[in-house]
Coordinates of C-alpha atoms and ligand atoms in Angstrom, one line a residue:
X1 CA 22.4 -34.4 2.9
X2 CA 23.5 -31.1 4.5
X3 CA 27.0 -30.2 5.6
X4 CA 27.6 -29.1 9.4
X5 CA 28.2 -25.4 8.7
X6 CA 30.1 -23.3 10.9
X7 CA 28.5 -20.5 13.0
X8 CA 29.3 -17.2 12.6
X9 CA 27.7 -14.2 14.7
X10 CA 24.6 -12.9 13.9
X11 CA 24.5 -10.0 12.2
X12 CA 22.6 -6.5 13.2
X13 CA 18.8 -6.2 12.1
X14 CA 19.9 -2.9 10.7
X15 CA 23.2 -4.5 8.9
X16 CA 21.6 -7.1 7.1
X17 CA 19.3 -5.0 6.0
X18 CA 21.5 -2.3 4.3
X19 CA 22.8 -5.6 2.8
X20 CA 19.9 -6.2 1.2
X21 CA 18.4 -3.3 0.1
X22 CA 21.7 -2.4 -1.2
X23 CA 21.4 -5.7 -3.3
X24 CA 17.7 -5.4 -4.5
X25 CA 16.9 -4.4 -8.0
X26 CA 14.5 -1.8 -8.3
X27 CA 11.6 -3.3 -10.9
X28 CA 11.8 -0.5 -13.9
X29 CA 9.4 -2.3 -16.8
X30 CA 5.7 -0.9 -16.6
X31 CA 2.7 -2.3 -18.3
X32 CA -0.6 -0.4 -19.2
X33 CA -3.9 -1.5 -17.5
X34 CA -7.3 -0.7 -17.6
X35 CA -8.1 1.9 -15.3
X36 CA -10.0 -0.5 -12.5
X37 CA -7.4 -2.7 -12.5
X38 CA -4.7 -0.1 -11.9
X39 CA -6.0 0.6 -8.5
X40 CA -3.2 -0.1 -5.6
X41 CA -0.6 -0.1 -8.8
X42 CA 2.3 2.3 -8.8
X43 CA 2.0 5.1 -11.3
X44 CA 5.0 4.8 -14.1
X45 CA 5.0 8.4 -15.8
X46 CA 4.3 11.7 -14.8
X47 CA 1.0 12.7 -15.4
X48 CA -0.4 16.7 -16.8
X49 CA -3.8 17.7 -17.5
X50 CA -4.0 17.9 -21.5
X51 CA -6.9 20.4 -20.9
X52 CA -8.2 22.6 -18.7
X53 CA -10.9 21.2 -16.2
X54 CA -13.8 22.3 -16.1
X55 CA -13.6 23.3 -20.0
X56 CA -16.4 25.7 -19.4
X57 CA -17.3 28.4 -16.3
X58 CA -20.3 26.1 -14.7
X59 CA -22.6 26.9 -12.1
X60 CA -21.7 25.4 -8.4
X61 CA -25.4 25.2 -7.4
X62 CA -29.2 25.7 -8.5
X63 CA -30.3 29.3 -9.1
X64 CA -30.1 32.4 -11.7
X65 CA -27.5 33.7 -14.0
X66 CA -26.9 37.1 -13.6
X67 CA -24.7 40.3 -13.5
X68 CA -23.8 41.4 -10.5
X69 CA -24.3 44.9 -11.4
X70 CA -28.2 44.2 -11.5
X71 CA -28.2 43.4 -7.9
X72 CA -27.1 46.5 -6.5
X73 CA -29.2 48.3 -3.4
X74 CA -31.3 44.4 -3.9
X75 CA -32.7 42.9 -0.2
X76 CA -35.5 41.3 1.5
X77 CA -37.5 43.9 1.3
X78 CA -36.4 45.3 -1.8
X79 CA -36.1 42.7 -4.5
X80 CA -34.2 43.2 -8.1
X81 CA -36.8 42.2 -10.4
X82 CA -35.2 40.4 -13.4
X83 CA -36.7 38.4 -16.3
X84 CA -35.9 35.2 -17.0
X85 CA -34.3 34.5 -21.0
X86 CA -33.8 30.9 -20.5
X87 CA -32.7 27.8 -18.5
X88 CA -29.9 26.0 -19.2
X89 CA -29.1 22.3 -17.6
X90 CA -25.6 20.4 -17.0
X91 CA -24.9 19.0 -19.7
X92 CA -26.5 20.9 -21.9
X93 CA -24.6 24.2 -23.7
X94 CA -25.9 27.8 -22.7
X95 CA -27.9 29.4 -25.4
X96 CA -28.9 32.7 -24.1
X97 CA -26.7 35.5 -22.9
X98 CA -27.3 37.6 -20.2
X99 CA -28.5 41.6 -20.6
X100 CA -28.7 44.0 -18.5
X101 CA -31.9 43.1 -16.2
X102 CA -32.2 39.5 -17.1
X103 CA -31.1 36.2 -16.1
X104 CA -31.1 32.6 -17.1
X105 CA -32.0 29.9 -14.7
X106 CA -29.5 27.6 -14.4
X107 CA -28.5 24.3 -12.6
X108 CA -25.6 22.7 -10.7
X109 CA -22.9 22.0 -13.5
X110 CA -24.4 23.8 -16.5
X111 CA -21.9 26.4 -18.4
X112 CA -22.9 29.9 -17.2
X113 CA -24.0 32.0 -20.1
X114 CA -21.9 35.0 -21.3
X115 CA -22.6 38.3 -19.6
X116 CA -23.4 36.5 -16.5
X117 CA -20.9 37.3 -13.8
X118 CA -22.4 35.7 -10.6
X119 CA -25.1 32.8 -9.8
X120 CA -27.7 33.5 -7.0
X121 CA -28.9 30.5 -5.0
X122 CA -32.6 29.6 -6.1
X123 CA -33.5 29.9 -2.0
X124 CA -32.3 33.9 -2.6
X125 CA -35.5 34.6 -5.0
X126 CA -38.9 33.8 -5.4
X127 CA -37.6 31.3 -8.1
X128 CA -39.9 32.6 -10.8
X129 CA -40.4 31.7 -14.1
X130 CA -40.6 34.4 -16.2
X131 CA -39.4 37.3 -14.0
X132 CA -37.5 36.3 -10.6
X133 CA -37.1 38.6 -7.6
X134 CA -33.4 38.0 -6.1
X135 CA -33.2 39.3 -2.4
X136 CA -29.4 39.8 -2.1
X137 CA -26.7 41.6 -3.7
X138 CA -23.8 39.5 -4.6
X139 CA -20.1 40.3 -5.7
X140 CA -18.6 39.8 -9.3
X141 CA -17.6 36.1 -9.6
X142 CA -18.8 34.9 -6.5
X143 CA -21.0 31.7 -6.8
X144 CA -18.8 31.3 -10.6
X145 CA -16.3 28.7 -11.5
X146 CA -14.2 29.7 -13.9
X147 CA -13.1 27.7 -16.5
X148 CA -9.6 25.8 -15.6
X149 CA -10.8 26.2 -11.8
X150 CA -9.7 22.8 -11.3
X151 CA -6.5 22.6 -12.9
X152 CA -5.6 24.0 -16.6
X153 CA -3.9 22.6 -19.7
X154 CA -0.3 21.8 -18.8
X155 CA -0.5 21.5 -15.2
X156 CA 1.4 18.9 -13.1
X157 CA -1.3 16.5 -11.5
X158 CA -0.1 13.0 -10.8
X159 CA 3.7 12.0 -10.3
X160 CA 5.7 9.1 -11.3
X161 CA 6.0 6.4 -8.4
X162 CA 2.5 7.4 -6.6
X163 CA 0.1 4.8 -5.6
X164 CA -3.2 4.8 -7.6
X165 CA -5.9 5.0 -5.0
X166 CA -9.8 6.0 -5.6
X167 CA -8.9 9.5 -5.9
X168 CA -6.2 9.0 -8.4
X169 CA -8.1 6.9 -10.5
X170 CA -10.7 9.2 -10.5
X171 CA -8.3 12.3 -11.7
X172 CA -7.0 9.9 -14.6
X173 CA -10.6 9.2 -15.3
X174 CA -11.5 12.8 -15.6
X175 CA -8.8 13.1 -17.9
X176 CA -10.4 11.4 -20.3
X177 CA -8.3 8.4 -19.9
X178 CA -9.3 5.2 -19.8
X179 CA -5.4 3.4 -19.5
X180 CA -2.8 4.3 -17.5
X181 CA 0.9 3.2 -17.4
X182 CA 2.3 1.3 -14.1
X183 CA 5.5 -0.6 -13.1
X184 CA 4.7 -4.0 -12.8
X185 CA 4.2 -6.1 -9.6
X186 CA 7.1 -7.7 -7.8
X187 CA 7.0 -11.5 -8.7
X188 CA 7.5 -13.8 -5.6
X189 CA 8.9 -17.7 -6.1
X190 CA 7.7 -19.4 -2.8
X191 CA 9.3 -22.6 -1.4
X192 CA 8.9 -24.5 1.4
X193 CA 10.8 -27.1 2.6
X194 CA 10.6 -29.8 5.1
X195 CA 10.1 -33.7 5.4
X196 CA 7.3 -33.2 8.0
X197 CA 5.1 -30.9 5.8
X198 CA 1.6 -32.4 4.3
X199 CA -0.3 -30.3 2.6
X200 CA -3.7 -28.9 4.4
X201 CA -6.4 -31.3 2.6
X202 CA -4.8 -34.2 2.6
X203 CA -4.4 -36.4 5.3
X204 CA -1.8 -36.5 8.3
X205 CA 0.8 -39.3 8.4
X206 CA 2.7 -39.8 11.5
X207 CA 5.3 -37.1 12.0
X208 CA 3.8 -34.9 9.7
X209 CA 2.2 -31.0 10.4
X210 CA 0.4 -29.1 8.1
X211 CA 2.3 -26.6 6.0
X212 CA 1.5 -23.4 7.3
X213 CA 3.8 -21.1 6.1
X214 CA 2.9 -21.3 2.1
X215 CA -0.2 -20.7 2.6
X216 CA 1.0 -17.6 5.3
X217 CA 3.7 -16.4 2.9
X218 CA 1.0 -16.4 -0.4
X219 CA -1.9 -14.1 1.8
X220 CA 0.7 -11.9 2.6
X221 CA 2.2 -11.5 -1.0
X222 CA -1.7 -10.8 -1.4
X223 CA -1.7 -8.3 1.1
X224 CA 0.9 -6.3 -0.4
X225 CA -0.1 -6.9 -3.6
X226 CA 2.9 -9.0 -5.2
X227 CA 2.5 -11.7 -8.1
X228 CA 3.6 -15.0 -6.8
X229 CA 5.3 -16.2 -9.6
X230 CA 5.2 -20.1 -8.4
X231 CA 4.5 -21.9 -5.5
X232 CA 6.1 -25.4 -4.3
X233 CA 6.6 -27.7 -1.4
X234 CA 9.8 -30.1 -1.3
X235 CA 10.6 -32.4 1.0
X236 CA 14.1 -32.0 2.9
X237 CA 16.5 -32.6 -0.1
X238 CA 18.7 -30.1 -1.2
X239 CA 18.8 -31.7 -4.6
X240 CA 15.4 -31.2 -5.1
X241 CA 14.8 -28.0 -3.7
X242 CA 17.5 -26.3 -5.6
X243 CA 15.6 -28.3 -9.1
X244 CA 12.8 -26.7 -7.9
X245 CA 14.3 -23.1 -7.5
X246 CA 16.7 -23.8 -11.1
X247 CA 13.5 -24.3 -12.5
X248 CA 11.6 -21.1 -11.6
X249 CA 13.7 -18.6 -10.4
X250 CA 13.9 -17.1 -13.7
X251 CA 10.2 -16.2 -13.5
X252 CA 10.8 -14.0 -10.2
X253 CA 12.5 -11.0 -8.7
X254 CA 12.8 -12.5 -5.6
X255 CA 12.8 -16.4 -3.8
X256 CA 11.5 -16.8 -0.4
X257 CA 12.1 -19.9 1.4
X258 CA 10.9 -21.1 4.5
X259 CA 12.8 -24.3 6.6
X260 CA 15.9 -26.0 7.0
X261 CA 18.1 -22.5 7.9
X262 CA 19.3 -23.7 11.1
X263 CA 22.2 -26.2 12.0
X264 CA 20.9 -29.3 12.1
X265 CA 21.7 -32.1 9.5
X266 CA 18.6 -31.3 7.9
X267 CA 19.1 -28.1 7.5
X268 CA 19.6 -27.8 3.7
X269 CA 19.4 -24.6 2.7
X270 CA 23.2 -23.7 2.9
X271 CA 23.9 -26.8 0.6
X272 CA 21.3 -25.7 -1.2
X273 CA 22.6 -22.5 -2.1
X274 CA 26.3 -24.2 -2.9
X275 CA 24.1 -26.7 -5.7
X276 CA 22.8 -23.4 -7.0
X277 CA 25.8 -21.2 -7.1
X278 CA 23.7 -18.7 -5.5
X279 CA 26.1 -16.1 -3.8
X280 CA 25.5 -15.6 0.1
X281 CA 25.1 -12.6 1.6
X282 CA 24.7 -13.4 5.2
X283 CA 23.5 -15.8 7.8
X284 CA 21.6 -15.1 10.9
X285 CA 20.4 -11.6 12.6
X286 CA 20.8 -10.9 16.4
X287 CA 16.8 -10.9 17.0
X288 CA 14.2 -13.3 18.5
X289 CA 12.6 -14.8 16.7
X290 CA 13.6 -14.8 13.1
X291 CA 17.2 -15.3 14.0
X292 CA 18.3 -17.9 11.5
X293 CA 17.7 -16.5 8.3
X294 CA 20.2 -17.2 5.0
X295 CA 20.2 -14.6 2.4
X296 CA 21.9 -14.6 -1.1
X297 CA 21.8 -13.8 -4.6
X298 CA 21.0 -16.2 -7.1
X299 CA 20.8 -15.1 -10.6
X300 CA 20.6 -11.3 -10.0
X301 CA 17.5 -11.7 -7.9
X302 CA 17.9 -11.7 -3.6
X303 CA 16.4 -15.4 -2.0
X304 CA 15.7 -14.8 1.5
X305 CA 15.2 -17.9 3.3
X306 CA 13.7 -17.9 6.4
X307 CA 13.0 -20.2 9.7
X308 CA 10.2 -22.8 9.5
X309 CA 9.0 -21.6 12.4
X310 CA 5.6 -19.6 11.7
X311 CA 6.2 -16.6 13.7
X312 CA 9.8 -16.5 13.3
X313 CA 8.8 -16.6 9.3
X314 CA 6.4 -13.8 10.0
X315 CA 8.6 -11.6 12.2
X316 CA 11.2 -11.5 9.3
X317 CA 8.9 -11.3 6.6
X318 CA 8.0 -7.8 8.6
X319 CA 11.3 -6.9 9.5
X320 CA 13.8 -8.0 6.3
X321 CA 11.2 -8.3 3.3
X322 CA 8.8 -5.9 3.6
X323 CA 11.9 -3.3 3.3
X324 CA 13.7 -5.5 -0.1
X325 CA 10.1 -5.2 -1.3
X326 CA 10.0 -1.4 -0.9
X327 CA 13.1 -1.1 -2.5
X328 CA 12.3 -2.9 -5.4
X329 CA 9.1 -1.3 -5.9
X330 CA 9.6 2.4 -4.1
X331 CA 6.3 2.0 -2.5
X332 CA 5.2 4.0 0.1
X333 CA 3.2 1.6 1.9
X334 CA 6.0 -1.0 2.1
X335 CA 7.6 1.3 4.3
X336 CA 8.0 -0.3 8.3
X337 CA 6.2 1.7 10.4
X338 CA 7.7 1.6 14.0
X339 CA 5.5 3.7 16.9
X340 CA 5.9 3.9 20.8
X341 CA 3.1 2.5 22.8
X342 CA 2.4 2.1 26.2
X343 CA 2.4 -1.2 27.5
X344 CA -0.8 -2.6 29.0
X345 CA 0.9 -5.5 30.5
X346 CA 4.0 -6.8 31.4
X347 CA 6.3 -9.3 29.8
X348 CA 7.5 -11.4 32.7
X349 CA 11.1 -12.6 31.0
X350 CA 14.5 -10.8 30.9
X351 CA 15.2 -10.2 27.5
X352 CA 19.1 -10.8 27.0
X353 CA 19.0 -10.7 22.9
X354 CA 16.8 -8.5 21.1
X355 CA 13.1 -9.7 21.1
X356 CA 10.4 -9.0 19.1
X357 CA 6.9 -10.2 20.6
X358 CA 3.4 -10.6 19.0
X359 CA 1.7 -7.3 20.2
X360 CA -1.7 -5.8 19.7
X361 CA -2.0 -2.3 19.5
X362 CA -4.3 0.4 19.5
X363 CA -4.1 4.2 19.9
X364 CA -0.9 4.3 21.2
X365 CA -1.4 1.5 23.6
X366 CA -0.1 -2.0 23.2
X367 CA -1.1 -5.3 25.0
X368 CA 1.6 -8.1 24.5
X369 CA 0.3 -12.0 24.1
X370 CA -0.4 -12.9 27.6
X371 CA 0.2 -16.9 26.3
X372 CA 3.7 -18.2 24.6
X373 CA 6.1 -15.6 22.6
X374 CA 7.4 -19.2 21.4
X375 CA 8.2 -18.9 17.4
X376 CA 6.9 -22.2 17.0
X377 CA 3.1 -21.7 17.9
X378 CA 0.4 -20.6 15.6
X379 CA -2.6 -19.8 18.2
X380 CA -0.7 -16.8 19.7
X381 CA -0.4 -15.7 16.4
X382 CA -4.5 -14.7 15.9
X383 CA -5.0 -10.8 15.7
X384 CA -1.4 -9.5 16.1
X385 CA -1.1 -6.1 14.4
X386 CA 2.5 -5.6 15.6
X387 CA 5.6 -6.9 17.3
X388 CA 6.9 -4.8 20.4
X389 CA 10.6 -4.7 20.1
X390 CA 12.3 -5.1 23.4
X391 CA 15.7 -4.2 23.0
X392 CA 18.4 -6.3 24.0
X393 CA 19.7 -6.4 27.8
X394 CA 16.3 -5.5 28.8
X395 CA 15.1 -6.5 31.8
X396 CA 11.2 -8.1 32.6
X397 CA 8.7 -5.0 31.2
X398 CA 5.8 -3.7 33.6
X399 CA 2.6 -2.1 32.1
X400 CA 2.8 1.5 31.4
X401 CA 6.4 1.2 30.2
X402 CA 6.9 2.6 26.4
X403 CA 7.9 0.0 23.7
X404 CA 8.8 0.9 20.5
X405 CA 5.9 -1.1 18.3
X406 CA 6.6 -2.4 14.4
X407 CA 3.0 -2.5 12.1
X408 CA 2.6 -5.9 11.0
Ligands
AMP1 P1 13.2 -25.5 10.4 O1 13.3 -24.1 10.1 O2 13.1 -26.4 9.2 O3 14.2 -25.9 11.4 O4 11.8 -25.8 11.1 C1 11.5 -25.2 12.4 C2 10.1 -25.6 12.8 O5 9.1 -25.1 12.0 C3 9.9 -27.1 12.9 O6 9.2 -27.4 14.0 C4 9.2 -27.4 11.6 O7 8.4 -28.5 11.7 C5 8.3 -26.1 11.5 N1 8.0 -25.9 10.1 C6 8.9 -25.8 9.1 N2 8.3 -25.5 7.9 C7 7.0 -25.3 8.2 C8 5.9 -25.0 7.4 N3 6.0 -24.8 6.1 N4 4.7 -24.9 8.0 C9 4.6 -25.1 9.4 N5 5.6 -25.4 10.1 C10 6.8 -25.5 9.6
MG2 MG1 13.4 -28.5 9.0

């Protein structure tokens, strides 16, 4: 059974979270995957070319091989007249060198043949076969990629803590590689706690909701591409919640727990963190919603544990552990992008505390829910992309006012 706790003031947004990234331990081991399964992973090592790319001068389009020199005083009406040694194809080596008054035909890719300094397009001669007219002059080197054009032996191409995208992948692949070294994920235990929680599939006995928020909290370790590391639903028992965290904390780098945060006599999740041992680092943040959040450290790893309430869990989930998670893993895209926007409606309440409400915004222009801001609702929930923070002491907002937005 929980303890009345005493209330202490709220801390800043920006407060708790020094506190926290200040406490989260950056994830150092790595493990080497495949290369399609390293897509979205964060890149471990420094990466240089070991050779030069391409190996060979090729040929950036379909034409003739030829020296520049030959061309001189050439034009529509005045062709150089060359004959033709050979062909050579990509992927296939060049054979024939080019004399004075020759060429070699040559495609896309292939290695241009030595003596060659320049390739005319095939749509600049008469594209013969065994002698070609070529109506233009061209310059040394033009239409010629050298060898090492795209990078050479030794150079700098990928860095330690990128994101592998498409592109990246595709360096490494062209590399020669077919593994590549990443830090691993962040692992995520999820708890959730609360008497009245069934889970979706079964059926509802009286009392009883749906629990929401595990299934919420996994898609969004999804969407940011975390391991969840465990999963579990306990009823409102301290004793049985901290078992379940004892348990399977030591397979995570970080606990999220949703419920029992507030001050009822239900709210279990300050005796649970006296069961544990865990260390607390705060209690409650001055915003709405997602004011009554616990934080501490159990075990060397940060549990956050956050309101029941769905949006409330989902408005802290943006604001406190998207940032721990960017921390831990230095990614980029973890980082909390804030914009202004121009409202396209009002919102009709003062806002004495600081308020975050569901927003949906697009190019620079943000429409607020027109139904309930209410933590407690799911429907106003659908489509949000953002919250608009309203700063505290604010009074009722008109369209065409500029809120600053956070990116779900
Ligand atoms: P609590 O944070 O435990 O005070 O719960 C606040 C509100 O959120 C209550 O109405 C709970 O019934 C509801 N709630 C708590 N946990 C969940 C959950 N996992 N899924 C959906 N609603 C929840
Ligand atoms: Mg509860």
């Amino acid at each position: 059974m929980g303890e009345l706790v005493e209330l202490n003031e709220p801390l800043e947004l920006e407060e708790a979270l020094g506190i926290l990234t200040e406490h989260a331990p950056e994830i150092m081991e790595t493990e080497t995957l495949p290369l399609p399964d390293a897509c979205g992973r964060v890149l471990s090592e420094d990466v240089t070319a070991e050779r030069n790319q391409p190996p060979f001068p090729r040929s950036p389009l379909d034409g003739y091989a030829v020296k520049s020199a030959d061309l001189i005083g050439a034009g529509p009406d005045s062709p150089a007249v060359l004959r033709v040694l050979d062909e050579v194809d990509a992927g296939h080596p060049a054979r024939t060198a080019v004399r004075g008054r020759t060429a070699v035909r040559i495609m896309t890719g292939a290695p241009i043949p030595d003596g060659a300094d320049t390739v005319v397009r095939q749509e600049d001669t008469d594209e013969g076969e065994e002698t070609v007219q070529v109506f233009c002059t061209q310059k040394p080197w033009e239409n010629y990629c050298p060898a090492g054009e795209d990078y050479h032996k030794g150079d700098p191409l990928l860095k330690k803590g990128m994101r592998l995208y498409a592109a990246e992948i595709g360096i490494l692949a062209g590399l020669g590689r077919t593994e590549v070294k990443v830090f691993r994920k962040p692992r995520v235990l999820l708890l959730s706690t609360g008497d009245e929680l069934a889970e979706p599939g079964s059926s509802l006995s009286e009392g009883q909701i749906y629990n929401s928020n595990l299934p919420m909290l996994r898609a969004q370790c999804r969407l940011w591409d975390l391991e969840v590391a465990g999963a579990g639903s306990v009823p409102d028992d301290a004793e049985a919640a901290a078992s379940f965290l004892r348990e399977n904390a030591a397979r995570a780098d970080l606990i999220l727990t949703t419920g029992g945060v507030s001050v009822g006599k239900r709210d279990i999740l300050h005796e649970v963190y006296r069961i544990l041992g865990a260390e607390r680092l705060f209690w409650r943040i001055a915003v709405k919603p997602g004011m009554p959040v616990l934080a501490g450290m159990y075990d060397g790893r940060e549990i956050l544990s956050l309101s029941g309430n769905p949006y409330a869990a989902l408005a802290d989930l943006t604001l406190l552990v998207k940032p721990v998670l960017r921390k831990m893993t230095g990614r980029d895209d973890l980082r909390t992008v804030r914009e202004k926007a121009v409202l396209l409606n009002g919102y009709p309440k003062k806002s004495p505390g600081r308020r975050f409400v569901r927003g949906f915004v697009r190019d620079g222009k943000v429409r607020l829910t027109d139904r309930s801001n209410d933590s407690g609702l799911l429907s106003s929930m659908a489509g949000l992309n953002c919250m608009a923070e309203i700063p505290a002491g604010s009074p009722a907002l008109h369209a065409g006012e500029i809120v600053t937005v956070v990116r779900l």
